[in-house]
Coordinates of C-alpha atoms in Angstrom, one line a residue:
X285 CA -22.8 24.0 17.8
X286 CA -21.5 21.0 19.8
X287 CA -22.3 20.8 23.5
X288 CA -19.4 21.2 25.9
X289 CA -18.6 19.0 28.9
X290 CA -15.8 18.9 31.5
X291 CA -16.2 15.2 32.5
X292 CA -15.2 12.3 30.2
X293 CA -18.1 10.3 31.7
X294 CA -20.6 12.6 30.0
X295 CA -19.2 12.2 26.5
X296 CA -20.7 8.9 25.4
X297 CA -24.3 10.0 26.2
X298 CA -23.9 13.1 24.1
X299 CA -22.4 11.1 21.2
X300 CA -25.5 8.9 21.2
X301 CA -27.7 12.0 21.1
X302 CA -25.8 14.5 18.9
X303 CA -23.0 12.5 17.3
X304 CA -20.3 14.8 18.6
X305 CA -19.3 17.0 21.5
X306 CA -16.3 18.8 23.0
X307 CA -14.5 17.7 26.2
X308 CA -12.9 20.7 27.8
X309 CA -9.6 20.8 29.7
X310 CA -8.4 17.5 28.1
X311 CA -4.8 18.5 27.9
X312 CA -2.6 19.4 24.9
X313 CA 0.1 16.7 24.7
X314 CA 0.2 13.5 22.7
X315 CA 0.4 11.5 25.9
X316 CA -2.8 13.2 27.2
X317 CA -4.5 12.5 23.8
X318 CA -3.5 8.8 24.0
X319 CA -5.2 8.5 27.4
X320 CA -8.5 10.0 26.2
X321 CA -10.1 6.9 24.4
X322 CA -9.9 4.8 27.6
X323 CA -11.2 7.7 29.7
X324 CA -14.2 8.2 27.5
X325 CA -15.1 4.7 26.4
X326 CA -13.9 2.6 29.3
X327 CA -14.4 -1.2 28.8
X328 CA -16.1 -0.8 25.5
X329 CA -12.8 0.4 23.9
X330 CA -11.5 -2.3 21.5
X331 CA -8.5 -0.5 19.9
X332 CA -7.0 3.0 19.8
X333 CA -3.6 3.4 18.1
X334 CA -1.1 6.2 19.1
X335 CA -2.4 9.7 18.3
X336 CA -1.2 11.2 15.0
X337 CA 0.1 14.7 14.6
X338 CA -2.2 16.8 12.5
X339 CA -0.1 19.7 11.3
X340 CA 1.1 21.4 8.1
X341 CA 4.5 19.8 8.6
X342 CA 3.0 16.3 8.4
X343 CA 0.0 16.7 6.1
X344 CA 1.6 19.2 3.6
X345 CA 3.8 16.5 2.2
X346 CA 0.6 14.6 1.2
X347 CA -1.0 17.6 -0.6
X348 CA -3.2 18.6 2.4
X349 CA -2.4 22.3 2.7
X350 CA -3.5 24.9 5.3
X351 CA -4.6 27.2 2.5
X352 CA -7.3 24.8 1.2
X353 CA -10.7 23.9 2.6
X354 CA -10.5 20.4 4.0
X355 CA -13.7 19.1 2.4
X356 CA -16.3 16.9 4.2
X357 CA -15.1 13.4 4.8
X358 CA -15.1 10.5 7.3
X359 CA -11.8 9.1 8.7
X360 CA -10.1 5.8 8.3
X361 CA -10.6 4.9 4.6
X362 CA -7.1 3.3 4.7
X363 CA -8.7 0.5 6.7
X364 CA -11.3 -0.3 4.0
X365 CA -14.6 -1.6 5.4
X366 CA -13.2 -1.7 9.0
X367 CA -12.8 2.0 9.5
X368 CA -13.0 3.3 13.1
X369 CA -16.4 4.1 14.6
X370 CA -15.2 7.1 16.6
X371 CA -12.3 9.6 16.5
X372 CA -11.1 12.6 18.4
X373 CA -9.1 15.8 17.7
X374 CA -7.3 17.3 20.7
X375 CA -6.2 20.9 20.1
X376 CA -2.6 21.7 21.2
X377 CA -2.1 25.0 19.3
X378 CA -4.8 26.9 17.4
X379 CA -4.4 29.3 14.5
X380 CA -5.3 32.9 15.3
X381 CA -7.1 33.2 12.1
X382 CA -9.2 30.5 10.2
X383 CA -9.1 26.8 10.7
X384 CA -12.7 26.4 11.8
X385 CA -13.9 22.8 11.9
X386 CA -17.3 21.8 10.8
X387 CA -19.3 18.7 11.5
X388 CA -22.3 17.4 9.5
X389 CA -24.9 14.9 10.5
X390 CA -24.7 12.2 7.8
X391 CA -27.8 10.5 8.9
X392 CA -29.8 13.7 8.4
X393 CA -28.3 14.2 4.9
X394 CA -29.4 10.7 3.8
X395 CA -32.8 10.9 5.6
X396 CA -33.4 14.2 3.8
X397 CA -32.7 12.5 0.5
X398 CA -35.1 9.7 1.4
X399 CA -37.9 12.1 2.3
X400 CA -37.9 13.9 -1.1
X401 CA -39.7 12.1 -3.9
X402 CA -37.1 12.9 -6.6
X403 CA -34.1 11.6 -4.5
X404 CA -35.7 8.8 -2.5
X405 CA -34.1 6.3 -4.9
X406 CA -30.6 7.8 -4.0
X407 CA -31.0 7.0 -0.3
X408 CA -32.0 3.4 -1.2
X409 CA -29.1 3.0 -3.7
X410 CA -26.5 4.3 -1.2
X411 CA -27.3 1.3 0.9
X412 CA -27.4 -1.2 -1.9
X413 CA -24.9 -0.1 -4.7
X414 CA -21.2 -1.0 -4.3
X415 CA -18.9 1.8 -5.3
X416 CA -15.1 2.2 -5.4
X417 CA -13.9 3.4 -2.1
X418 CA -10.4 1.9 -2.1
X419 CA -7.7 4.0 -0.4
X420 CA -5.1 1.4 0.6
X421 CA -7.1 -1.7 1.6
X422 CA -9.3 -2.6 -1.4
X423 CA -13.0 -1.7 -0.8
X424 CA -15.9 -1.8 -3.3
X425 CA -18.9 -1.5 -1.1
X426 CA -22.0 0.6 -0.6
X427 CA -21.8 4.1 1.1
X428 CA -24.1 2.8 3.9
X429 CA -22.9 -0.3 5.7
X430 CA -24.3 -1.8 9.0
X431 CA -22.7 -2.4 12.3
X432 CA -23.5 -5.6 14.2
X433 CA -26.1 -3.7 16.3
X434 CA -27.8 -2.4 13.2
X435 CA -26.3 1.1 13.4
X436 CA -25.6 2.7 10.0
X437 CA -22.0 3.2 9.2
X438 CA -21.5 5.9 6.5
X439 CA -18.5 6.9 4.5
X440 CA -18.0 10.2 2.7
X441 CA -15.1 11.3 0.6
X442 CA -15.4 14.2 -1.8
X443 CA -12.9 15.0 -4.5
X444 CA -9.9 17.3 -3.6
X445 CA -8.7 19.4 -2.2
X446 CA -6.9 17.8 -0.6
X447 CA -5.4 16.2 -3.7
X448 CA -4.2 13.3 -1.6
X449 CA -7.7 12.0 -1.1
X450 CA -9.5 9.7 -3.6
X451 CA -13.1 10.6 -3.9
X452 CA -15.8 7.9 -3.8
X453 CA -16.3 6.8 -7.4
X454 CA -18.2 4.5 -9.7
X455 CA -17.1 0.8 -9.4
X456 CA -15.4 -0.6 -12.5
X457 CA -17.8 -3.5 -12.2
X458 CA -20.9 -1.3 -12.2
X459 CA -23.9 -2.6 -14.0
X460 CA -25.2 1.0 -14.6
X461 CA -22.3 3.5 -14.4
X462 CA -24.4 6.5 -15.5
X463 CA -26.9 5.9 -12.7
X464 CA -24.2 5.2 -10.1
X465 CA -22.4 8.4 -11.1
X466 CA -25.6 10.4 -10.7
X467 CA -26.3 8.8 -7.3
X468 CA -22.8 9.9 -6.1
X469 CA -23.2 13.4 -7.6
X470 CA -26.5 14.0 -5.8
X471 CA -25.1 12.5 -2.5
X472 CA -21.9 14.6 -2.7
X473 CA -23.9 17.8 -3.6
X474 CA -26.1 17.3 -0.6
X475 CA -23.1 16.9 1.6
X476 CA -21.4 20.0 0.2
X477 CA -24.5 22.0 0.7
X478 CA -24.7 20.9 4.3
X479 CA -21.0 21.8 4.8
X480 CA -21.5 25.3 3.5
X481 CA -24.4 25.9 6.0
X482 CA -22.7 24.2 9.0
X483 CA -21.6 26.2 12.0
X484 CA -17.8 26.6 12.4
X485 CA -16.2 25.3 15.5
X486 CA -13.0 27.0 16.8
X487 CA -11.1 24.7 19.1
X488 CA -8.9 26.2 21.7
X489 CA -5.9 24.5 23.4
X490 CA -7.3 21.7 25.7
X491 CA -10.5 21.2 23.7
X492 CA -11.1 17.6 22.5
X493 CA -13.6 17.3 19.7
X494 CA -15.0 13.7 19.9
X495 CA -17.0 12.5 16.9
X496 CA -19.1 9.5 15.8
X497 CA -17.3 8.5 12.7
X498 CA -20.1 6.3 11.5
X499 CA -22.6 9.1 11.6
X500 CA -20.9 12.5 11.2
X501 CA -18.9 14.0 8.4
X502 CA -16.3 16.7 9.2
X503 CA -13.8 19.1 7.6
X504 CA -12.1 22.4 8.2
X505 CA -11.6 25.9 6.7
X506 CA -8.2 27.3 5.6
X507 CA -6.0 28.8 8.2
X508 CA -3.0 31.1 8.5
X509 CA -0.7 29.8 11.3
X510 CA 1.6 27.0 10.1
X511 CA 2.2 26.0 13.7
X512 CA -1.4 25.0 14.2
X513 CA -1.3 21.5 15.9
X514 CA -3.9 18.9 16.7
X515 CA -3.6 15.3 17.9
X516 CA -6.0 12.9 16.2
X517 CA -6.8 9.4 17.5
X518 CA -8.9 6.8 15.6
X519 CA -11.0 4.7 17.9
X520 CA -12.6 1.2 17.6
X521 CA -15.2 0.2 20.2
X522 CA -16.9 -3.1 20.8
X523 CA -19.8 -1.8 18.7
X524 CA -17.7 -1.3 15.6
X525 CA -17.9 -3.4 12.5
X526 CA -14.6 -5.0 13.4
X527 CA -11.0 -4.2 14.2
X528 CA -8.3 -4.8 11.5
X529 CA -5.9 -7.5 12.6
X530 CA -2.6 -5.8 11.6
X531 CA -0.8 -3.1 13.6
X532 CA -3.0 0.0 13.7
X533 CA -2.0 3.6 13.1
X534 CA -3.8 7.0 13.3
X535 CA -1.4 8.3 10.6
X536 CA -2.7 8.4 7.0
X537 CA 0.6 7.4 5.4
X538 CA 1.0 4.2 7.4
X539 CA -0.2 0.9 6.0
X540 CA -3.4 -0.3 7.3
X541 CA -4.6 -3.8 8.1
X542 CA -6.3 -6.2 5.7
X543 CA -10.0 -6.9 5.7
X544 CA -10.4 -10.4 7.1
X545 CA -13.0 -12.8 5.8
X546 CA -14.7 -13.3 9.2
X547 CA -14.9 -9.5 9.7
X548 CA -16.0 -8.5 6.2
X549 CA -19.5 -7.3 5.3
X550 CA -22.0 -9.8 4.0
X551 CA -22.0 -10.9 0.3
X552 CA -24.9 -8.6 -0.3
X553 CA -23.0 -5.6 1.0
X554 CA -19.5 -6.4 -0.3
X555 CA -17.9 -7.2 -3.7
X556 CA -14.6 -9.0 -3.1
X557 CA -11.6 -6.9 -4.2
X558 CA -8.2 -8.5 -3.7
X559 CA -5.0 -6.6 -4.4
X560 CA -4.7 -8.5 -7.6
X561 CA -8.2 -7.5 -8.7
X562 CA -7.5 -3.9 -7.7
X563 CA -4.4 -3.8 -9.8
X564 CA -6.2 -5.4 -12.7
X565 CA -8.9 -2.7 -12.5
X566 CA -6.2 0.0 -12.4
X567 CA -4.7 -1.4 -15.6
X568 CA -8.1 -1.2 -17.3
X569 CA -8.6 2.4 -16.3
X570 CA -7.9 5.5 -18.4
X571 CA -5.1 6.5 -16.0
X572 CA -3.1 3.5 -17.1
X573 CA -1.2 4.2 -20.3
X574 CA -1.0 1.3 -22.7
X575 CA 1.7 0.9 -25.4
X576 CA 0.9 -0.4 -28.9
X577 CA 3.2 -2.9 -30.7
X578 CA 4.5 -0.2 -33.1
X579 CA 5.3 2.1 -30.2
X580 CA 7.3 -0.6 -28.4
X581 CA 9.2 -1.5 -31.6
X582 CA 10.1 2.1 -32.2
X583 CA 11.2 2.5 -28.5
X584 CA 13.3 -0.7 -28.6
X585 CA 15.0 0.6 -31.8
X586 CA 15.8 3.9 -30.1
X587 CA 17.3 2.0 -27.2
X588 CA 19.5 -0.1 -29.5
X589 CA 21.0 3.1 -30.9
X590 CA 22.2 4.4 -27.5
X591 CA 23.3 1.1 -25.8
X592 CA 26.4 -1.1 -26.1
X593 CA 30.0 -0.1 -27.0
X594 CA 32.6 -0.9 -29.6
X595 CA 34.8 -2.8 -27.1
X596 CA 31.9 -5.1 -26.1
X597 CA 31.2 -5.9 -29.7
X598 CA 34.9 -6.8 -30.3
X599 CA 35.0 -9.1 -27.2
X600 CA 31.8 -10.8 -28.3
X601 CA 33.0 -11.3 -31.9
X602 CA 36.3 -12.8 -30.6
X603 CA 34.6 -15.6 -28.6
X604 CA 34.0 -13.6 -25.4
X605 CA 37.8 -13.2 -24.8
X606 CA 40.0 -10.4 -26.1
X607 CA 43.7 -9.7 -25.3
X608 CA 45.0 -6.2 -25.7
X609 CA 48.7 -6.0 -24.8
X610 CA 49.1 -7.5 -21.3
X611 CA 45.3 -7.3 -20.5
X612 CA 42.8 -10.0 -21.3
X613 CA 39.2 -9.1 -21.2
X614 CA 36.7 -11.9 -20.5
X615 CA 33.0 -11.4 -21.1
X616 CA 30.2 -13.6 -19.8
X617 CA 28.4 -15.2 -22.6
X618 CA 25.1 -13.7 -21.4
X619 CA 25.6 -10.1 -20.4
X620 CA 23.9 -6.7 -20.6
X621 CA 20.4 -5.7 -20.0
X622 CA 17.8 -8.5 -19.7
X623 CA 14.6 -8.3 -21.7
X624 CA 12.7 -6.8 -18.7
X625 CA 15.2 -4.0 -18.2
X626 CA 15.3 -3.2 -21.9
X627 CA 11.6 -3.1 -22.0
X628 CA 11.4 -0.7 -19.0
X629 CA 14.0 1.7 -20.4
X630 CA 12.4 1.6 -23.8
X631 CA 9.0 2.4 -22.3
X632 CA 10.4 5.3 -20.4
X633 CA 11.9 6.7 -23.6
X634 CA 8.6 6.3 -25.4
X635 CA 6.7 8.0 -22.5
X636 CA 8.9 11.1 -23.1
X637 CA 8.1 11.1 -26.8
X638 CA 4.4 10.5 -26.2
X639 CA 4.0 13.1 -23.5
X640 CA 6.5 15.8 -24.7
X641 CA 4.9 18.7 -22.6
X642 CA 4.0 16.8 -19.4
X643 CA 5.9 16.6 -16.1
X644 CA 7.2 13.1 -16.0
X645 CA 8.3 11.5 -12.7
X646 CA 10.0 8.1 -12.0
X647 CA 9.0 6.6 -8.6
X648 CA 12.6 5.5 -8.2
X649 CA 15.6 4.6 -10.4
X650 CA 14.1 3.1 -13.5
X651 CA 16.8 0.4 -13.1
X652 CA 20.0 0.4 -11.0
X653 CA 22.2 1.9 -13.7
X654 CA 23.5 5.5 -13.2
X655 CA 24.0 6.1 -16.9
X656 CA 20.5 5.2 -17.8
X657 CA 19.0 7.2 -15.0
X658 CA 21.2 10.2 -15.9
X659 CA 20.0 9.9 -19.5
X660 CA 16.4 10.0 -18.4
X661 CA 17.2 13.0 -16.2
X662 CA 18.7 14.7 -19.3
X663 CA 15.4 14.1 -21.0
X664 CA 13.6 16.2 -18.4
X665 CA 12.3 13.4 -16.2
X666 CA 12.3 13.8 -12.4
X667 CA 12.9 11.2 -9.8
X668 CA 10.7 11.0 -6.6
X669 CA 13.0 11.6 -3.7
X670 CA 13.4 9.2 -0.8
X671 CA 12.6 10.5 2.7
X672 CA 14.8 10.0 5.7
X673 CA 12.5 7.2 7.0
X674 CA 12.8 5.3 3.7
X675 CA 9.5 6.5 2.3
X676 CA 9.0 8.6 -0.8
X677 CA 8.1 12.3 -1.1
X678 CA 5.3 12.6 -3.6
X679 CA 4.5 16.2 -2.6
X680 CA 5.6 17.5 -6.0
X681 CA 3.5 15.1 -8.1
X682 CA 0.3 16.8 -9.2
X683 CA -2.9 15.9 -11.0
X684 CA -2.2 15.4 -14.7
X685 CA 1.5 14.5 -14.4
X686 CA 2.9 11.3 -15.8
X687 CA 4.4 8.8 -13.4
X688 CA 6.6 5.9 -14.4
X689 CA 6.7 2.8 -12.3
X690 CA 10.2 1.2 -12.5
X691 CA 11.1 -2.3 -13.7
X692 CA 11.0 -3.7 -10.1
X693 CA 7.4 -2.4 -9.6
X694 CA 5.7 -0.3 -7.0
X695 CA 3.8 -1.1 -3.8
X696 CA 0.0 -1.1 -3.6
X697 CA 0.2 1.9 -1.4
X698 CA 2.2 3.8 -4.0
X699 CA -0.2 2.8 -6.8
X700 CA -3.2 3.8 -4.7
X701 CA -1.7 7.2 -4.0
X702 CA -1.0 7.8 -7.7
X703 CA -4.5 6.7 -8.5
X704 CA -5.8 9.2 -6.0
X705 CA -3.6 12.0 -7.5
X706 CA -5.2 11.3 -10.9
X707 CA -1.9 11.0 -12.7
X708 CA -1.2 9.1 -16.0
X709 CA 0.7 5.9 -15.0
X710 CA 3.3 4.3 -17.2
X711 CA 3.9 0.9 -15.7
X712 CA 7.3 -0.7 -16.7
X713 CA 7.1 -3.4 -14.1
X714 CA 8.9 -6.6 -15.4
X715 CA 6.3 -9.4 -16.0
X716 CA 8.5 -11.7 -14.0
X717 CA 8.1 -9.4 -11.0
X718 CA 4.3 -9.5 -11.6
X719 CA 4.6 -13.3 -11.6
X720 CA 6.0 -13.2 -8.0
X721 CA 3.1 -11.0 -7.0
X722 CA 0.6 -13.5 -8.4
X723 CA 2.4 -16.3 -6.4
X724 CA 2.2 -14.3 -3.2
X725 CA -1.5 -13.7 -3.9
X726 CA -2.1 -17.5 -4.3
X727 CA -0.3 -18.2 -1.0
X728 CA -2.5 -15.5 0.7
X729 CA -5.7 -17.0 -0.7
X730 CA -4.8 -20.3 1.0
X731 CA -3.9 -18.5 4.3
X732 CA -0.2 -19.2 3.9
X733 CA 2.5 -16.9 5.1
X734 CA 4.7 -15.6 2.3
X735 CA 8.4 -16.4 3.0
X736 CA 10.2 -14.1 0.5
X737 CA 13.8 -14.8 -0.3
X738 CA 15.2 -11.3 -0.8
X739 CA 16.3 -8.1 0.9
X740 CA 13.5 -6.5 3.0
X741 CA 14.3 -2.9 1.9
X742 CA 14.9 -3.7 -1.8
X743 CA 12.3 -1.9 -4.0
X744 CA 11.1 -5.1 -5.6
X745 CA 10.6 -6.8 -2.2
X746 CA 8.9 -3.7 -0.8
X747 CA 6.4 -4.0 -3.7
X748 CA 6.0 -7.8 -3.3
X749 CA 5.3 -7.4 0.5
X750 CA 2.4 -5.2 -0.2
X751 CA 0.6 -8.0 -2.0
X752 CA 0.9 -10.3 1.1
X753 CA -1.2 -10.4 4.2
X754 CA 1.5 -12.2 6.3
X755 CA 5.1 -12.3 5.3
X756 CA 8.7 -12.7 6.5
X757 CA 11.7 -11.7 4.3
X758 CA 14.8 -13.9 4.5
X759 CA 18.1 -12.6 3.0
X760 CA 20.0 -15.9 2.8
X761 CA 20.3 -19.5 3.7
X762 CA 21.6 -18.7 7.2
X763 CA 18.4 -16.8 8.1
X764 CA 16.3 -19.5 6.6
X765 CA 18.0 -22.2 8.8
X766 CA 17.4 -20.0 11.8
X767 CA 13.6 -19.8 11.0
X768 CA 13.5 -23.5 10.2
X769 CA 15.0 -24.4 13.6
X770 CA 12.5 -22.1 15.3
X771 CA 9.6 -23.9 13.5
X772 CA 10.9 -27.2 15.1
X773 CA 10.9 -25.7 18.6
X774 CA 14.5 -24.4 18.8
X775 CA 15.0 -20.8 19.6
X776 CA 13.8 -17.8 21.6
X777 CA 10.7 -15.8 20.5
X778 CA 12.0 -12.5 21.8
X779 CA 15.3 -13.0 20.0
X780 CA 13.4 -14.0 16.8
X781 CA 11.2 -10.9 16.9
X782 CA 14.3 -8.7 17.4
X783 CA 16.2 -10.4 14.6
X784 CA 13.5 -10.0 12.0
X785 CA 11.8 -6.8 13.3
X786 CA 12.2 -5.0 10.0
X787 CA 11.4 -8.0 7.8
X788 CA 8.0 -9.1 9.1
X789 CA 4.4 -8.1 8.4
X790 CA 2.8 -6.0 11.2
X791 CA 1.5 -8.2 14.0
X792 CA 3.5 -11.2 12.8
X793 CA 3.6 -14.1 15.3
X794 CA 6.1 -16.8 14.6
X795 CA 4.3 -19.3 16.8
X796 CA 1.2 -19.0 14.7
X797 CA 2.2 -17.7 11.3
X798 CA 4.8 -20.3 10.4
X799 CA 2.3 -23.1 10.5
X800 CA 1.5 -22.8 6.7
X801 CA 4.0 -21.1 4.4
X802 CA 4.6 -20.4 0.7
X803 CA 8.1 -19.6 -0.6
X804 CA 8.7 -16.9 -3.3
X805 CA 11.7 -14.8 -4.1
X806 CA 13.1 -11.4 -5.2
X807 CA 13.7 -12.2 -8.9
X808 CA 17.4 -11.1 -8.7
X809 CA 18.4 -13.5 -5.9
X810 CA 20.5 -16.6 -6.6
X811 CA 18.3 -19.4 -8.0
X812 CA 20.4 -22.1 -6.3
X813 CA 19.9 -20.5 -2.9
X814 CA 16.2 -19.9 -3.4
X815 CA 15.7 -23.6 -4.4
X816 CA 17.6 -24.7 -1.2
X817 CA 15.5 -22.5 1.0
X818 CA 12.3 -24.0 -0.6
X819 CA 13.6 -27.5 0.0
X820 CA 14.6 -26.6 3.6
X821 CA 11.1 -25.5 4.5
X822 CA 9.5 -28.4 2.7
X823 CA 11.6 -30.9 4.7
X824 CA 11.0 -29.0 7.9
X825 CA 7.3 -29.1 7.6
X826 CA 7.4 -32.8 6.5
X827 CA 9.2 -33.5 9.7
X828 CA 6.8 -31.4 11.8
X829 CA 3.5 -32.5 10.2
X830 CA 4.3 -35.7 8.2
X831 CA 4.5 -36.2 4.4
X832 CA 0.8 -36.9 4.1
X833 CA 0.0 -33.3 5.3
X834 CA 2.7 -31.4 3.4
X835 CA 0.4 -30.0 0.7
X836 CA -1.7 -28.3 3.4
X837 CA 1.3 -26.6 5.0
X838 CA 3.7 -25.8 2.2
X839 CA 3.7 -24.1 -1.2
X840 CA 6.6 -23.3 -3.5
X841 CA 6.8 -21.2 -6.6
X842 CA 9.4 -21.0 -9.4
X843 CA 9.6 -17.2 -9.6
X844 CA 13.2 -16.6 -10.6
X845 CA 13.3 -15.1 -14.1
X846 CA 15.2 -16.9 -17.0
X847 CA 17.4 -13.9 -17.6
X848 CA 18.8 -13.9 -14.1
X849 CA 19.5 -17.6 -14.3
X850 CA 21.2 -17.2 -17.7
X851 CA 23.5 -14.5 -16.3
X852 CA 24.3 -16.6 -13.2
X853 CA 25.2 -19.6 -15.3
X854 CA 27.3 -17.5 -17.6
X855 CA 29.2 -16.0 -14.7
X856 CA 30.0 -19.4 -13.2
X857 CA 31.1 -20.7 -16.6
X858 CA 33.4 -17.7 -17.1
X859 CA 35.2 -18.5 -13.8
X860 CA 35.0 -22.2 -14.2
X861 CA 33.0 -22.4 -10.9
X862 CA 29.7 -23.9 -9.6
X863 CA 27.3 -22.7 -6.9
X864 CA 28.6 -24.0 -3.6
X865 CA 25.6 -25.7 -2.2
X866 CA 27.1 -28.8 -0.5
X867 CA 27.4 -27.1 2.9
X868 CA 23.8 -26.1 2.9
X869 CA 22.7 -29.6 1.8
X870 CA 24.6 -31.1 4.7
X871 CA 23.0 -28.8 7.2
X872 CA 19.6 -29.5 5.7
X873 CA 20.1 -33.3 6.1
X874 CA 20.7 -32.8 9.9
X875 CA 17.3 -31.2 10.4

C-alpha cells in the first residue's frame, strides 16, 4: 500500500523510494489540483498543463466505462516518446462501492523477467525491439527507453477495455513478427498477473495519488457511482526525456505535441515514423479495406444508374442552353460530380454491398450533397455526430464496425482512434486531397510553416492541418495581405494572435514561425486566389531575405485539383466573366 504524507515536501523522496505515495488533505477542486505540481516538484517542474476531469461524463464518450476494469497502463501515450514522467490523481468525489486503484512496479516486473532463465531474453528485447505504440503522435520504439540521467522510462498499454486504448503491438517493420508478438504476450501477461495481485487503493476526497509514470503502471476496478470525480494532471520535470513543444493538455482527446528531432530518442532506440509513414502503414494493414478493379467498375455502374436527370441530359444535348417557354436554362459545360466525388460515393455503395450485415458509419457527410447522404442513410449507414465543441462523437463505433472516411479525408487523430477501435476502414479520400497532405509533409520536413489557403473549420482543412507541425490557415487574399504585412514588420502581435486564434497551430509564434513558409490549399478554393497568395508570399520573402535566399524561405505547391479548375473555368465562361485579380495584383506590387 502507498505511504501517506501530509506535507508536499515529503513526496519526492517517497517517489524515489517507492514510485508512488498519497498526499493527504490536498483539496478537491481543479484549482487546488493545478497548484500541486509546483508545490511538490518546485524548481524541477518543467511543465504541467491544466488538470483534466476524470469522470464517466468525460471518459464514457471515449469508450472508457465505469463498469469496466481500467487495465494496467502508463499515461501520456498521446505525446509519443515524450510522455510525462509523473502524474497525479486528486480525488474530489469517491464512489461508495468499487473504483479501487492499483499501482504496479514496472521495474519489478521487468527485473523478474530478467531473473528467470526462460524469460531473460524478453527483458533484453523490451529495451532493444521497436514496437508500434502510436496513439496520436507516431511512435515505433522499444518498451524501455532511457531518460537523460539513465533512468528507465517504461510504457505499458494492454488491449481493451477500455476500447479507446490501442494496445502495444508488433511494428509493421518488424524483422521477426512472431518473436516480437511472443515478447509482448509474455510482458503483458506478467503485467496482468501483477495487476490481479496488487493491493487496491481507495482514495477519499482530498487524497492526491502521485505516481512515477516512468516506473509504475496503474489502473482501476469498476465502480457504481457515476458522479465519481478525480482531477488528473500530467507532469514533466527537468529529469524527463523532454517536453513536447506544442500546447500541452492533460485531456486524452486533445491533440498532443510533435516529437522534435532534438528531443527524440537515439537512432538505436527509435525508428522514424512520420504521419505520412504512419498512414502508409495503416493502408497496408488488414483493417484497411482495399477495392479491386472489378468492384470499382461495378460500383461506378451502380452510381451511373441513380445519378443525373432527364432535364440535364436535354440541356447538354442542346449545347448547354435550353429555352422552355419564357425560361432559359444555362448549364456550365463542366458540371456534376467530379471524379473524386464519384469515386467516394461509389466506394460507399460498394462498402454496403460488401459488408451487408455490418454496422457502417460515415465520419461525416460523404460529400456535401443532401440527396447523396440521404440515400446512404436509406441504405442503413449511420453518420458520426458532431459535438457542441466541433469534435465528433465516436462513442457508438465499436470493434468490428465498418467506418467510411469521406472524400475530403479525416485527421490523423481520427484515423488513430479508428485504428485503436479495431474497425474496418473504407477510405474514400480523394487522391488530390492526399496530394495536399504530401505537400504539407514536405514543407514540414524542411522546417517550413504550412500556410493553408482554406477555411480553418472545413473538414478537409482540419485533416490537412493534422499532417502539419506548424500551420496558419488563411481564408482569402485579404488575410494573406495582413500576414504578409506583418512579416515585413507592420502590425501588432497581440492583434495578430487574436485575429488568427482559431486558425493557427498550438504554440504558433508569428515572429518565429513565418520565417520559412510553404503554401498549400484546400482543394476546393479558387485557383486564381491561391496562386496570388503564393506569389504574394514569394515576393514578400524576396523583399525580406533577397532573391538569392528565396529557396531557403519559401515553398509553393500546385495542389488544386483539375476538376475544381474545370468547373471554375466553365462557370466564368457561362457568365462571360473572368477572375478579378487586378486589384490584388496592384496591392501586391506596392509591397
